PDB file of C-alpha atoms in Angstrom:
ATOM      1  CA  MET A  10       3.801   3.849  14.772  1.00 37.00           C
ATOM      2  CA  THR A  11       6.752   6.037  13.888  1.00 38.00           C
ATOM      3  CA  MET A  12       7.054   6.880  10.211  1.00 42.00           C
ATOM      4  CA  LEU A  13      10.640   6.708   9.009  1.00 43.00           C
ATOM      5  CA  GLN A  14      11.558   8.979   6.132  1.00 43.00           C
ATOM      6  CA  HIS A  15      14.608   9.711   4.018  1.00 42.00           C
ATOM      7  CA  ASP A  16      14.619  12.573   1.534  1.00 43.00           C
ATOM      8  CA  ASP A  17      17.726  11.587  -0.431  1.00 44.00           C
ATOM      9  CA  ALA A  18      16.684   9.394  -3.344  1.00 46.00           C
ATOM     10  CA  ASP A  19      20.270   8.132  -3.752  1.00 52.00           C
ATOM     11  CA  ASP A  20      20.968   7.181  -0.138  1.00 65.00           C
ATOM     12  CA  GLY A  21      20.634   3.450  -0.764  1.00 73.00           C
ATOM     13  CA  TYR A  22      17.203   3.183   0.826  1.00 91.00           C
ATOM     14  CA  LEU A  23      14.152   2.017  -1.100  1.00 96.00           C
ATOM     15  CA  GLU A  24      11.481   4.365   0.213  1.00 96.00           C
ATOM     16  CA  GLY A  25       9.022   5.186  -2.564  1.00 97.00           C
ATOM     17  CA  GLN A  26       9.885   2.064  -4.562  1.00 97.00           C
ATOM     18  CA  LEU A  27       8.081  -1.227  -5.085  1.00 97.00           C
ATOM     19  CA  LEU A  28       9.163  -4.517  -3.568  1.00 97.00           C
ATOM     20  CA  ILE A  29       8.302  -7.576  -5.659  1.00 97.00           C
ATOM     21  CA  ALA A  30       8.187 -10.978  -3.977  1.00 96.00           C
ATOM     22  CA  MET A  31      10.259 -13.664  -5.666  1.00 92.00           C
ATOM     23  CA  PRO A  32       8.058 -16.510  -6.981  1.00 85.00           C
ATOM     24  CA  ARG A  33       9.408 -18.936  -4.371  1.00 83.00           C
ATOM     25  CA  MET A  34       8.687 -16.660  -1.411  1.00 86.00           C
ATOM     26  CA  THR A  35       8.158 -19.099   1.490  1.00 82.00           C
ATOM     27  CA  ASP A  36       5.928 -16.797   3.570  1.00 89.00           C
ATOM     28  CA  ARG A  37       2.494 -17.330   2.052  1.00 89.00           C
ATOM     29  CA  ARG A  38       1.299 -13.962   3.393  1.00 93.00           C
ATOM     30  CA  PHE A  39       3.626 -12.324   0.881  1.00 96.00           C
ATOM     31  CA  ARG A  40       3.336 -14.760  -2.017  1.00 93.00           C
ATOM     32  CA  ARG A  41       3.262 -12.848  -5.345  1.00 94.00           C
ATOM     33  CA  THR A  42       2.915  -9.544  -3.543  1.00 97.00           C
ATOM     34  CA  VAL A  43       3.860  -6.081  -4.685  1.00 97.00           C
ATOM     35  CA  ILE A  44       4.598  -3.742  -1.777  1.00 98.00           C
ATOM     36  CA  TYR A  45       4.918   0.020  -1.915  1.00 98.00           C
ATOM     37  CA  LEU A  46       7.597   1.063   0.586  1.00 98.00           C
ATOM     38  CA  CYS A  47       6.304   4.057   2.515  1.00 97.00           C
ATOM     39  CA  ALA A  48       9.396   4.303   4.730  1.00 97.00           C
ATOM     40  CA  HIS A  49      12.885   2.788   4.784  1.00 97.00           C
ATOM     41  CA  SER A  50      15.870   3.803   6.875  1.00 96.00           C
ATOM     42  CA  ASP A  51      18.431   2.338   9.247  1.00 94.00           C
ATOM     43  CA  GLU A  52      15.563   2.114  11.752  1.00 96.00           C
ATOM     44  CA  GLY A  53      13.603  -0.349   9.621  1.00 97.00           C
ATOM     45  CA  ALA A  54      10.983  -0.299   6.883  1.00 98.00           C
ATOM     46  CA  MET A  55       7.233  -0.064   6.460  1.00 98.00           C
ATOM     47  CA  GLY A  56       5.099  -0.661   3.369  1.00 98.00           C
ATOM     48  CA  LEU A  57       1.661  -1.524   2.037  1.00 98.00           C
ATOM     49  CA  ILE A  58       0.764  -4.466  -0.178  1.00 98.00           C
ATOM     50  CA  VAL A  59      -0.927  -2.982  -3.251  1.00 98.00           C
ATOM     51  CA  ASN A  60      -2.146  -6.113  -5.052  1.00 97.00           C
ATOM     52  CA  GLN A  61      -4.083  -8.154  -2.476  1.00 97.00           C
ATOM     53  CA  GLU A  62      -7.734  -7.197  -2.179  1.00 96.00           C
ATOM     54  CA  ALA A  63      -9.485  -8.175   1.051  1.00 95.00           C
ATOM     55  CA  ASP A  64     -12.390 -10.585   0.716  1.00 92.00           C
ATOM     56  CA  ASN A  65     -15.918  -9.473   1.581  1.00 89.00           C
ATOM     57  CA  ILE A  66     -15.138  -5.847   2.398  1.00 93.00           C
ATOM     58  CA  ASP A  67     -15.353  -2.696   0.307  1.00 93.00           C
ATOM     59  CA  PHE A  68     -15.310   1.004   1.135  1.00 92.00           C
ATOM     60  CA  ALA A  69     -18.951   1.031   2.225  1.00 89.00           C
ATOM     61  CA  ASP A  70     -18.325  -1.933   4.530  1.00 90.00           C
ATOM     62  CA  LEU A  71     -15.280  -0.185   5.989  1.00 89.00           C
ATOM     63  CA  LEU A  72     -17.305   2.916   6.802  1.00 87.00           C
ATOM     64  CA  GLU A  73     -19.922   0.725   8.462  1.00 84.00           C
ATOM     65  CA  ARG A  74     -17.323  -1.116  10.559  1.00 83.00           C
ATOM     66  CA  LEU A  75     -15.893   2.201  11.715  1.00 80.00           C
ATOM     67  CA  GLY A  76     -19.323   3.486  12.674  1.00 76.00           C
ATOM     68  CA  LEU A  77     -19.247   6.178  10.025  1.00 75.00           C
ATOM     69  CA  ALA A  78     -22.171   4.980   7.932  1.00 68.00           C
ATOM     70  CA  GLU A  79     -25.079   5.457  10.292  1.00 63.00           C
ATOM     71  CA  GLY A  80     -26.061   7.151  13.528  1.00 59.00           C
ATOM     72  CA  ALA A  81     -24.709  10.423  14.934  1.00 57.00           C
ATOM     73  CA  ASP A  82     -21.238   9.873  13.459  1.00 59.00           C
ATOM     74  CA  ALA A  83     -22.474   9.135   9.935  1.00 63.00           C
ATOM     75  CA  ILE A  84     -20.599  11.118   7.316  1.00 63.00           C
ATOM     76  CA  VAL A  85     -22.649  10.213   4.263  1.00 62.00           C
ATOM     77  CA  SER A  86     -25.586   7.951   3.501  1.00 63.00           C
ATOM     78  CA  PHE A  87     -25.094   4.970   1.242  1.00 65.00           C
ATOM     79  CA  GLU A  88     -27.896   6.314  -0.930  1.00 68.00           C
ATOM     80  CA  ASP A  89     -25.883   9.468  -1.611  1.00 71.00           C
ATOM     81  CA  MET A  90     -22.620   7.665  -2.306  1.00 77.00           C
ATOM     82  CA  PRO A  91     -21.808   6.752  -5.929  1.00 83.00           C
ATOM     83  CA  ALA A  92     -21.911   2.978  -6.446  1.00 85.00           C
ATOM     84  CA  GLU A  93     -18.375   3.012  -7.851  1.00 87.00           C
ATOM     85  CA  LEU A  94     -17.082   4.593  -4.656  1.00 88.00           C
ATOM     86  CA  ALA A  95     -19.107   2.389  -2.297  1.00 88.00           C
ATOM     87  CA  SER A  96     -17.741  -0.745  -3.981  1.00 90.00           C
ATOM     88  CA  LYS A  97     -14.127   0.454  -4.050  1.00 93.00           C
ATOM     89  CA  PRO A  98     -11.947  -2.432  -2.807  1.00 95.00           C
ATOM     90  CA  VAL A  99     -10.068  -2.487   0.473  1.00 96.00           C
ATOM     91  CA  TYR A 100      -6.617  -4.067   0.346  1.00 97.00           C
ATOM     92  CA  ILE A 101      -4.728  -6.294   2.765  1.00 97.00           C
ATOM     93  CA  GLY A 102      -1.918  -3.888   3.494  1.00 97.00           C
ATOM     94  CA  GLY A 103       0.073  -6.420   5.487  1.00 97.00           C
ATOM     95  CA  PRO A 104       0.006  -8.673   8.555  1.00 97.00           C
ATOM     96  CA  VAL A 105       0.771  -5.971  11.156  1.00 97.00           C
ATOM     97  CA  GLU A 106      -2.038  -4.055  12.900  1.00 95.00           C
ATOM     98  CA  THR A 107      -4.667  -5.504  10.580  1.00 93.00           C
ATOM     99  CA  GLY A 108      -7.436  -3.504  12.240  1.00 90.00           C
ATOM    100  CA  ARG A 109      -5.780  -0.203  11.394  1.00 92.00           C
ATOM    101  CA  GLY A 110      -6.572   1.614   8.174  1.00 93.00           C
ATOM    102  CA  PHE A 111      -4.172   3.389   5.837  1.00 96.00           C
ATOM    103  CA  VAL A 112      -4.805   5.364   2.662  1.00 97.00           C
ATOM    104  CA  LEU A 113      -2.079   5.585   0.047  1.00 98.00           C
ATOM    105  CA  HIS A 114      -2.997   8.456  -2.246  1.00 98.00           C
ATOM    106  CA  SER A 115      -2.026  11.166  -4.695  1.00 97.00           C
ATOM    107  CA  SER A 116      -0.710  14.455  -3.342  1.00 97.00           C
ATOM    108  CA  ASP A 117      -3.766  16.508  -4.306  1.00 96.00           C
ATOM    109  CA  TYR A 118      -5.053  15.709  -0.806  1.00 96.00           C
ATOM    110  CA  PHE A 119      -2.834  16.870   2.049  1.00 96.00           C
ATOM    111  CA  VAL A 120      -3.471  17.625   5.719  1.00 94.00           C
ATOM    112  CA  THR A 121      -0.634  19.124   7.741  1.00 94.00           C
ATOM    113  CA  ASN A 122       0.504  16.866  10.606  1.00 93.00           C
ATOM    114  CA  SER A 123      -1.637  13.995   9.268  1.00 95.00           C
ATOM    115  CA  THR A 124      -0.370  13.312   5.746  1.00 97.00           C
ATOM    116  CA  LEU A 125       3.093  11.867   5.115  1.00 96.00           C
ATOM    117  CA  PRO A 126       4.564  12.844   1.741  1.00 97.00           C
ATOM    118  CA  ILE A 127       6.687  10.021   0.361  1.00 97.00           C
ATOM    119  CA  ARG A 128       8.044  10.395  -3.191  1.00 94.00           C
ATOM    120  CA  GLY A 129       6.804  11.016  -6.695  1.00 93.00           C
ATOM    121  CA  GLY A 130       3.541  12.631  -5.634  1.00 96.00           C
ATOM    122  CA  VAL A 131       2.500   9.700  -3.419  1.00 97.00           C
ATOM    123  CA  CYS A 132       1.356  10.305   0.165  1.00 98.00           C
ATOM    124  CA  LEU A 133       0.117   8.289   3.128  1.00 98.00           C
ATOM    125  CA  THR A 134      -2.653   9.299   5.517  1.00 97.00           C
ATOM    126  CA  ALA A 135      -3.945   7.150   8.373  1.00 94.00           C
ATOM    127  CA  THR A 136      -6.686   9.260   9.953  1.00 90.00           C
ATOM    128  CA  LEU A 137     -10.467   9.137   9.707  1.00 89.00           C
ATOM    129  CA  ASP A 138     -10.480  12.591   8.134  1.00 90.00           C
ATOM    130  CA  ILE A 139      -9.407  11.245   4.773  1.00 94.00           C
ATOM    131  CA  LEU A 140     -12.204   8.644   4.814  1.00 91.00           C
ATOM    132  CA  ARG A 141     -14.686  11.431   5.445  1.00 87.00           C
ATOM    133  CA  ALA A 142     -13.187  13.423   2.580  1.00 91.00           C
ATOM    134  CA  ILE A 143     -13.350  10.437   0.214  1.00 92.00           C
ATOM    135  CA  ALA A 144     -16.950   9.652   1.148  1.00 88.00           C
ATOM    136  CA  THR A 145     -18.062  13.219   0.521  1.00 84.00           C
ATOM    137  CA  GLY A 146     -16.227  13.574  -2.789  1.00 87.00           C
ATOM    138  CA  GLU A 147     -13.433  15.764  -1.407  1.00 91.00           C
ATOM    139  CA  GLY A 148     -10.697  13.137  -1.261  1.00 93.00           C
ATOM    140  CA  PRO A 149      -7.683  12.567  -3.510  1.00 96.00           C
ATOM    141  CA  GLU A 150      -8.051  11.698  -7.173  1.00 95.00           C
ATOM    142  CA  HIS A 151      -6.090   8.461  -6.750  1.00 96.00           C
ATOM    143  CA  MET A 152      -6.241   6.309  -3.621  1.00 96.00           C
ATOM    144  CA  LEU A 153      -5.705   2.829  -2.264  1.00 97.00           C
ATOM    145  CA  LEU A 154      -7.416   1.818   0.982  1.00 97.00           C
ATOM    146  CA  ALA A 155      -5.587  -0.761   3.085  1.00 97.00           C
ATOM    147  CA  LEU A 156      -5.958  -2.536   6.412  1.00 96.00           C
ATOM    148  CA  GLY A 157      -2.689  -3.404   8.145  1.00 96.00           C
ATOM    149  CA  TYR A 158       0.852  -2.953   6.920  1.00 98.00           C
ATOM    150  CA  ALA A 159       4.099  -4.828   6.369  1.00 98.00           C
ATOM    151  CA  GLY A 160       6.969  -3.951   8.689  1.00 97.00           C
ATOM    152  CA  TRP A 161      10.652  -4.831   8.990  1.00 97.00           C
ATOM    153  CA  SER A 162      13.030  -4.303  11.900  1.00 97.00           C
ATOM    154  CA  PRO A 163      16.439  -2.631  11.353  1.00 97.00           C
ATOM    155  CA  GLY A 164      18.427  -4.550   8.750  1.00 95.00           C
ATOM    156  CA  GLN A 165      15.711  -7.175   8.223  1.00 96.00           C
ATOM    157  CA  LEU A 166      14.606  -6.055   4.778  1.00 96.00           C
ATOM    158  CA  GLU A 167      18.197  -5.755   3.591  1.00 96.00           C
ATOM    159  CA  SER A 168      18.841  -9.327   4.752  1.00 95.00           C
ATOM    160  CA  GLU A 169      15.741 -10.620   2.960  1.00 94.00           C
ATOM    161  CA  ILE A 170      16.803  -8.900  -0.263  1.00 94.00           C
ATOM    162  CA  GLN A 171      20.299 -10.375   0.008  1.00 94.00           C
ATOM    163  CA  ALA A 172      18.699 -13.795   0.565  1.00 92.00           C
ATOM    164  CA  ASN A 173      16.911 -13.362  -2.782  1.00 91.00           C
ATOM    165  CA  GLY A 174      13.481 -12.873  -1.241  1.00 93.00           C
ATOM    166  CA  TRP A 175      12.639  -9.620  -3.017  1.00 95.00           C
ATOM    167  CA  LEU A 176      13.260  -7.664  -6.182  1.00 95.00           C
ATOM    168  CA  HIS A 177      12.577  -3.943  -6.349  1.00 95.00           C
ATOM    169  CA  CYS A 178      11.700  -1.403  -9.001  1.00 95.00           C
ATOM    170  CA  ALA A 179      10.624   2.202  -9.416  1.00 94.00           C
ATOM    171  CA  ALA A 180       7.001   2.920  -8.581  1.00 95.00           C
ATOM    172  CA  ASP A 181       4.488   4.719 -10.763  1.00 92.00           C
ATOM    173  CA  HIS A 182       0.965   5.949 -10.091  1.00 94.00           C
ATOM    174  CA  ASP A 183      -0.683   3.700 -12.653  1.00 93.00           C
ATOM    175  CA  LEU A 184       0.808   0.542 -11.197  1.00 94.00           C
ATOM    176  CA  ILE A 185       0.027   1.517  -7.594  1.00 96.00           C
ATOM    177  CA  PHE A 186      -3.512   2.750  -8.086  1.00 95.00           C
ATOM    178  CA  ASN A 187      -4.692   0.715 -11.097  1.00 91.00           C
ATOM    179  CA  ALA A 188      -7.839  -1.276 -10.366  1.00 85.00           C
ATOM    180  CA  ASP A 189      -6.497  -4.456 -11.982  1.00 92.00           C
ATOM    181  CA  SER A 190      -4.853  -5.932  -8.878  1.00 94.00           C
ATOM    182  CA  GLU A 191      -4.137  -9.313 -10.434  1.00 93.00           C
ATOM    183  CA  ALA A 192      -1.984  -7.764 -13.157  1.00 94.00           C
ATOM    184  CA  LYS A 193       0.211  -5.713 -10.830  1.00 96.00           C
ATOM    185  CA  TYR A 194       2.671  -8.519 -10.059  1.00 95.00           C
ATOM    186  CA  SER A 195       3.498  -9.275 -13.687  1.00 93.00           C
ATOM    187  CA  ARG A 196       3.497  -5.578 -14.572  1.00 93.00           C
ATOM    188  CA  ALA A 197       5.962  -4.795 -11.778  1.00 94.00           C
ATOM    189  CA  LEU A 198       8.289  -7.550 -12.983  1.00 93.00           C
ATOM    190  CA  ALA A 199       7.955  -6.317 -16.554  1.00 92.00           C
ATOM    191  CA  LYS A 200       9.169  -2.864 -15.437  1.00 91.00           C
ATOM    192  CA  ILE A 201      12.575  -4.405 -14.765  1.00 90.00           C
ATOM    193  CA  GLY A 202      12.444  -6.735 -17.769  1.00 89.00           C
ATOM    194  CA  VAL A 203      11.828  -9.935 -15.789  1.00 82.00           C
ATOM    195  CA  ASP A 204       9.787 -12.913 -16.956  1.00 75.00           C
ATOM    196  CA  PRO A 205       8.493 -14.768 -13.831  1.00 65.00           C
ATOM    197  CA  SER A 206       9.059 -18.141 -15.519  1.00 64.00           C
ATOM    198  CA  HIS A 207      12.773 -17.363 -15.816  1.00 64.00           C
ATOM    199  CA  LEU A 208      13.355 -16.537 -12.142  1.00 61.00           C
ATOM    200  CA  VAL A 209      15.260 -18.972  -9.943  1.00 56.00           C
ATOM    201  CA  ALA A 210      15.429 -19.217  -6.159  1.00 51.00           C
ATOM    202  CA  ASP A 211      19.195 -18.785  -5.831  1.00 49.00           C
ATOM    203  CA  ALA A 212      20.927 -15.451  -6.180  1.00 45.00           C
TER     204      ALA A 212
END
């Protein structure tokens, strides 16, 4: 997947911001979602849902599914891994490539040619190396593990915003990486002074 990146924060693109689904979003996959936009340009957009935890899978389960928890490729034993880390949630990043893992994280972890810097000290890495680093205590301070991503073709996201499908606001580390996933939707709306009960479907 090609990562699209714009460096100009005032170019009209929303890379590095949060998309907030309107309450009457018809696509149930995105109902009450908050999406961090990792890339946005005239070639399309890509982001990760940051408030939908996957059922029945945590970091330890993810390592096991990837064959990194036992055998010759094991990177750390479950006995050596802190319980808080082993039980760290995995998020539903979006409906595209749901078997592929992504890590949204703080910029204190960076690997040349593997890590994509976005904005505001937030980065994206999609290689197994970062999982190894996390498991061995050498990963970033803040991280969000996701399977799959949300993607838009050229002009699609702009059309959905014009059709009153999404709001957007500035992102911050606490909202992205906070463990309280259920509160992220209302907190994101509060950042732009919106009460969900006052929203209507028509622009």
